[in-house]
Amino acid sequence: MSKPALLEFAEVSKLFGGLAVITQLSFKVDAGERLALIGPNGAGKSTVFNLISGVYPLSAGRILIEGKDITQMASRRRIYHGVSRSFQNIRLMEHQTAIENIMLGQHPTASSLSDLLTPYRLQRRSPWVEEAKEALARAKLAQYAERPVNTLPYGVRKRIDLLRAVMARPKLLLLDEPAAGLNPVETEELHEQLMAIHDSGITLLVVEHDMHFVDRLCTRVVVINFGEKIAEGTMDEVRRDAKVREAYLGAEVATEASDAS
Ligand SMILES: Nc1ncnc2c1ncn2[C@@H]1O[C@H](COP(=O)(O)OP(=O)(O)O)[C@@H](O)[C@H]1O
Ligand SMILES: [Mg+2]
């Protein structure tokens, strides 16, 4: 028997008030992959992430992590099974400092909650603080450690959000439009940060509109439209696919899509 996939999305359907948003969708993510999930606006990409992370219950189908069925598992428990995510809209504790936000991401790895509940200012030498500081330094964010995140530029806040998601040491990291709103320099920094995260052993599943970004980052692409899979393969393969071209209605898949949600 071969090893089960890291993530298996098996014949999943999701209805919102009778409206089918995801229909019998199946795909797998193997450990070590950098997989992109793409599709036109409203195709159901964020919904797929919300189903994987347990924000919504499924209408039908199953979700497995390393062969274990997590379909019924509470959202907050999924992090213990290796699933972490960033959101399409940044979710940080806006008045807390960068390091305090990073430390919030550590909680699934803490053996006792009291370690982390001790106010940051009283535990300057704790291993958690050290780890958070090292992570900030590796991500070239050390200079922002003590700054409340609501005083920081958007691109920096996005990188802090990403670091927070990684601090839980997930097996699978879900990224919903990580490059949206970033300038070219920030986009390049994000690319490097994601490659470093992948090199540290974390599998990436990325939703992204910027096809140039996807092409550079990802080794395989799953394309959905109206909640159904229409193509799967390398970027070159899906780019040539007639169904994909039709779904994007001439909005050249090879170039940056102009719509962002
Ligand atoms: N909570 C919800 N209730 C009702 N409809 C929703 C909800 N979330 C998403 N949808 C609908 O599902 C479809 C897919 O949305 P979404 O997953 O956000 O698409 P994408 O991320 O690919 O742009 C859209 O038509 C959207 O309006
Ligand atoms: Mg979306």
XYZ file of C-alpha atoms and ligand atoms in Angstrom:
289
model
C 0.000 0.000 0.000
C 1.331 3.407 -0.898
C 1.290 6.188 1.655
C -1.984 8.113 1.794
C -1.970 11.642 0.416
C -1.322 14.453 2.889
C -4.729 15.886 1.989
C -7.533 14.123 0.199
C -10.623 16.080 -0.770
C -13.009 13.280 -1.752
C -16.214 13.915 -3.715
C -16.976 16.983 -1.658
C -20.140 18.997 -2.204
C -21.226 22.161 -0.447
C -24.568 23.898 -0.711
C -25.394 27.300 0.728
C -29.150 27.599 1.198
C -29.819 25.097 -1.579
C -27.308 26.660 -3.962
C -24.505 24.286 -5.004
C -21.182 26.067 -4.581
C -18.942 22.972 -4.616
C -20.039 19.868 -6.550
C -18.423 16.432 -6.207
C -14.957 17.943 -6.082
C -12.016 15.595 -5.620
C -8.297 16.310 -5.521
C -5.240 15.224 -3.559
C -2.206 17.010 -2.221
C 0.907 14.900 -1.663
C 3.413 15.696 1.056
C 6.100 18.031 -0.253
C 4.008 19.509 -3.058
C 3.451 23.148 -3.916
C -0.030 22.952 -5.380
C -2.131 25.832 -6.697
C -5.924 25.894 -6.703
C -7.044 28.371 -9.344
C -10.280 29.387 -11.010
C -12.283 32.474 -11.934
C -13.790 34.751 -9.299
C -16.564 32.999 -7.405
C -15.405 29.530 -8.528
C -15.401 28.307 -4.912
C -11.689 28.486 -3.996
C -12.120 30.223 -0.629
C -14.999 27.861 0.129
C -12.664 24.886 -0.422
C -10.271 26.401 2.125
C -13.142 27.031 4.541
C -14.142 23.371 4.213
C -10.592 22.101 4.741
C -10.091 24.288 7.807
C -13.546 23.436 9.146
C -15.156 26.872 8.991
C -18.179 25.243 7.290
C -19.527 21.685 7.476
C -19.648 19.659 4.225
C -22.931 18.827 2.510
C -21.411 15.586 1.161
C -18.054 13.874 0.770
C -15.026 13.482 2.994
C -11.791 15.250 3.848
C -8.816 13.158 4.922
C -5.441 14.158 6.319
C -2.821 11.403 5.943
C -5.697 8.970 5.540
C -7.475 10.132 8.693
C -11.026 11.348 8.181
C -11.315 14.872 9.631
C -14.701 15.651 8.058
C -16.446 15.910 11.426
C -13.520 17.362 13.355
C -13.932 20.752 15.032
C -12.113 23.551 13.251
C -9.872 24.403 16.216
C -8.648 20.791 16.441
C -7.500 20.571 12.822
C -4.314 22.466 13.582
C -3.248 19.528 15.766
C -3.543 17.358 12.676
C -1.273 19.626 10.714
C -3.536 22.097 8.914
C -2.868 25.828 9.184
C -4.024 28.694 7.007
C -3.812 32.345 6.181
C -6.995 34.228 5.329
C -7.863 36.261 2.241
C -8.236 39.214 4.598
C -5.492 39.460 7.189
C -6.566 38.391 10.665
C -4.125 39.741 13.210
C -4.592 41.129 16.707
C -4.261 44.692 15.502
C -3.242 46.336 18.783
C -0.744 43.641 19.763
C 2.881 43.784 18.719
C 4.349 41.698 15.917
C 6.011 39.306 18.351
C 2.821 38.859 20.373
C 0.966 37.972 17.161
C 3.671 35.491 16.172
C 3.429 33.911 19.622
C -0.313 33.400 19.199
C 0.594 31.069 16.356
C 2.714 28.934 18.676
C -0.126 27.765 20.897
C -0.740 24.412 19.180
C 2.876 23.428 19.879
C 2.892 24.566 23.529
C 2.686 21.714 26.032
C 0.906 23.895 28.543
C -1.199 26.896 27.807
C 0.082 28.665 30.911
C 3.483 29.027 29.194
C 1.928 31.221 26.601
C -0.629 32.913 28.798
C 2.099 34.441 30.949
C 2.189 38.033 29.797
C 4.909 38.510 27.230
C 6.628 41.192 29.310
C 7.127 38.750 32.205
C 8.693 36.014 30.093
C 11.342 37.743 28.044
C 13.655 34.760 28.302
C 11.185 31.950 27.720
C 11.957 29.492 24.907
C 8.741 30.637 23.224
C 9.931 34.204 23.053
C 13.312 33.031 21.778
C 11.671 30.918 19.073
C 9.378 33.764 18.023
C 12.312 36.189 17.861
C 14.361 33.772 15.787
C 11.447 33.267 13.405
C 11.039 37.023 13.009
C 14.765 37.384 12.346
C 14.783 34.577 9.756
C 11.891 36.283 7.978
C 13.840 39.568 8.121
C 11.127 41.085 10.322
C 13.132 41.531 13.530
C 12.967 45.316 13.328
C 9.171 45.197 13.697
C 9.049 42.865 16.731
C 7.908 45.444 19.289
C 5.632 47.445 16.972
C 1.838 47.150 17.214
C 0.818 45.568 13.916
C -1.733 48.280 13.121
C 1.194 50.703 12.701
C 2.928 48.537 10.068
C 2.680 48.622 6.251
C 0.307 46.166 4.577
C 3.051 44.034 3.035
C 4.756 43.609 6.412
C 1.468 42.704 8.113
C 0.859 40.032 5.474
C 4.270 38.518 6.183
C 3.578 38.567 9.933
C 0.258 36.810 9.294
C 2.077 34.177 7.260
C 4.684 33.690 9.962
C 1.911 33.317 12.550
C 0.366 30.537 10.466
C 3.737 28.768 10.189
C 4.569 28.940 13.913
C 2.135 26.091 14.543
C 4.515 23.922 12.449
C 1.765 22.671 10.143
C 2.236 19.886 7.621
C -0.074 21.666 5.199
C -0.279 25.435 4.849
C -3.291 26.925 3.030
C -2.682 30.355 1.532
C -5.634 32.345 0.202
C -4.394 34.970 -2.264
C -1.099 35.667 -0.496
C 0.162 38.031 -3.227
C -3.010 40.153 -3.466
C -2.300 43.826 -2.849
C 1.476 43.422 -2.789
C 3.861 45.500 -4.903
C 6.514 43.724 -7.033
C 9.198 43.944 -4.332
C 6.850 42.573 -1.656
C 5.705 39.856 -4.072
C 9.309 38.766 -4.585
C 9.883 38.716 -0.800
C 6.742 36.627 -0.398
C 7.967 34.168 -3.035
C 11.250 33.745 -1.186
C 9.505 33.396 2.176
C 7.208 30.692 0.774
C 10.095 28.775 -0.807
C 11.890 28.865 2.565
C 8.730 27.620 4.312
C 8.480 24.799 1.776
C 12.180 23.952 2.220
C 11.533 23.589 5.951
C 9.217 20.675 5.138
C 5.800 22.326 4.855
C 3.476 21.453 1.959
C 1.782 24.422 0.282
C -1.728 24.722 -1.138
C -2.125 28.152 -2.689
C -5.094 30.081 -4.090
C -3.778 32.970 -6.160
C -4.893 35.229 -9.006
C -1.390 36.235 -10.072
C -0.600 33.512 -12.616
C 3.020 34.544 -12.970
C 3.380 34.069 -9.194
C 1.649 30.659 -9.395
C 3.820 29.598 -12.321
C 7.019 30.335 -10.401
C 5.892 28.919 -7.061
C 3.808 25.871 -7.820
C 4.630 22.539 -9.420
C 1.037 21.478 -10.065
C -2.298 23.218 -10.591
C -5.929 22.217 -9.996
C -8.465 24.394 -11.850
C -12.056 24.738 -10.686
C -15.015 26.583 -12.174
C -18.491 26.788 -10.627
C -17.285 24.458 -7.866
C -16.233 21.654 -10.221
C -12.771 20.532 -11.259
C -12.182 21.313 -14.929
C -8.462 20.599 -15.263
C -5.397 19.414 -13.376
C -1.719 19.269 -14.294
C 1.299 21.484 -14.761
C 0.779 25.176 -15.443
C 1.675 24.608 -19.104
C -0.833 21.783 -19.414
C -3.766 23.659 -17.872
C -2.905 26.790 -19.823
C -3.467 24.878 -23.056
C -6.682 23.266 -21.829
C -9.760 24.332 -23.797
C -12.074 24.205 -20.761
C -9.706 26.399 -18.795
C -9.474 28.919 -21.607
C -13.240 28.993 -21.867
C -13.675 29.429 -18.113
C -11.425 32.454 -18.146
C -13.221 33.750 -21.271
C -10.185 35.108 -22.980
C -8.734 36.586 -19.804
C -5.401 35.025 -20.741
C -4.505 32.471 -18.061
C -0.862 33.088 -18.769
C -1.045 36.670 -17.604
C -2.015 38.267 -14.362
C -5.794 38.146 -13.925
C -7.133 41.601 -13.281
C -9.932 40.629 -10.893
C -9.107 40.259 -7.218
C -11.571 39.354 -4.505
N -21.179 31.755 3.496
C -21.716 31.787 2.271
N -23.055 31.823 2.089
C -23.594 31.834 0.851
N -22.877 31.809 -0.272
C -21.539 31.777 -0.170
C -20.888 31.768 1.104
N -19.553 31.717 0.898
C -19.389 31.722 -0.443
N -20.565 31.743 -1.079
C -20.770 31.738 -2.541
O -20.034 30.672 -3.062
C -19.463 31.025 -4.323
C -17.971 30.785 -4.254
O -17.377 31.749 -3.387
P -15.846 31.708 -2.996
O -15.514 30.355 -2.473
O -15.580 32.862 -2.118
O -15.166 31.914 -4.438
P -13.660 32.286 -4.824
O -12.833 32.289 -3.581
O -13.260 31.245 -5.828
O -13.719 33.639 -5.466
C -19.846 32.461 -4.580
O -20.951 32.461 -5.433
C -20.197 32.978 -3.206
O -21.154 33.988 -3.294
Mg -11.703 33.789 -2.627
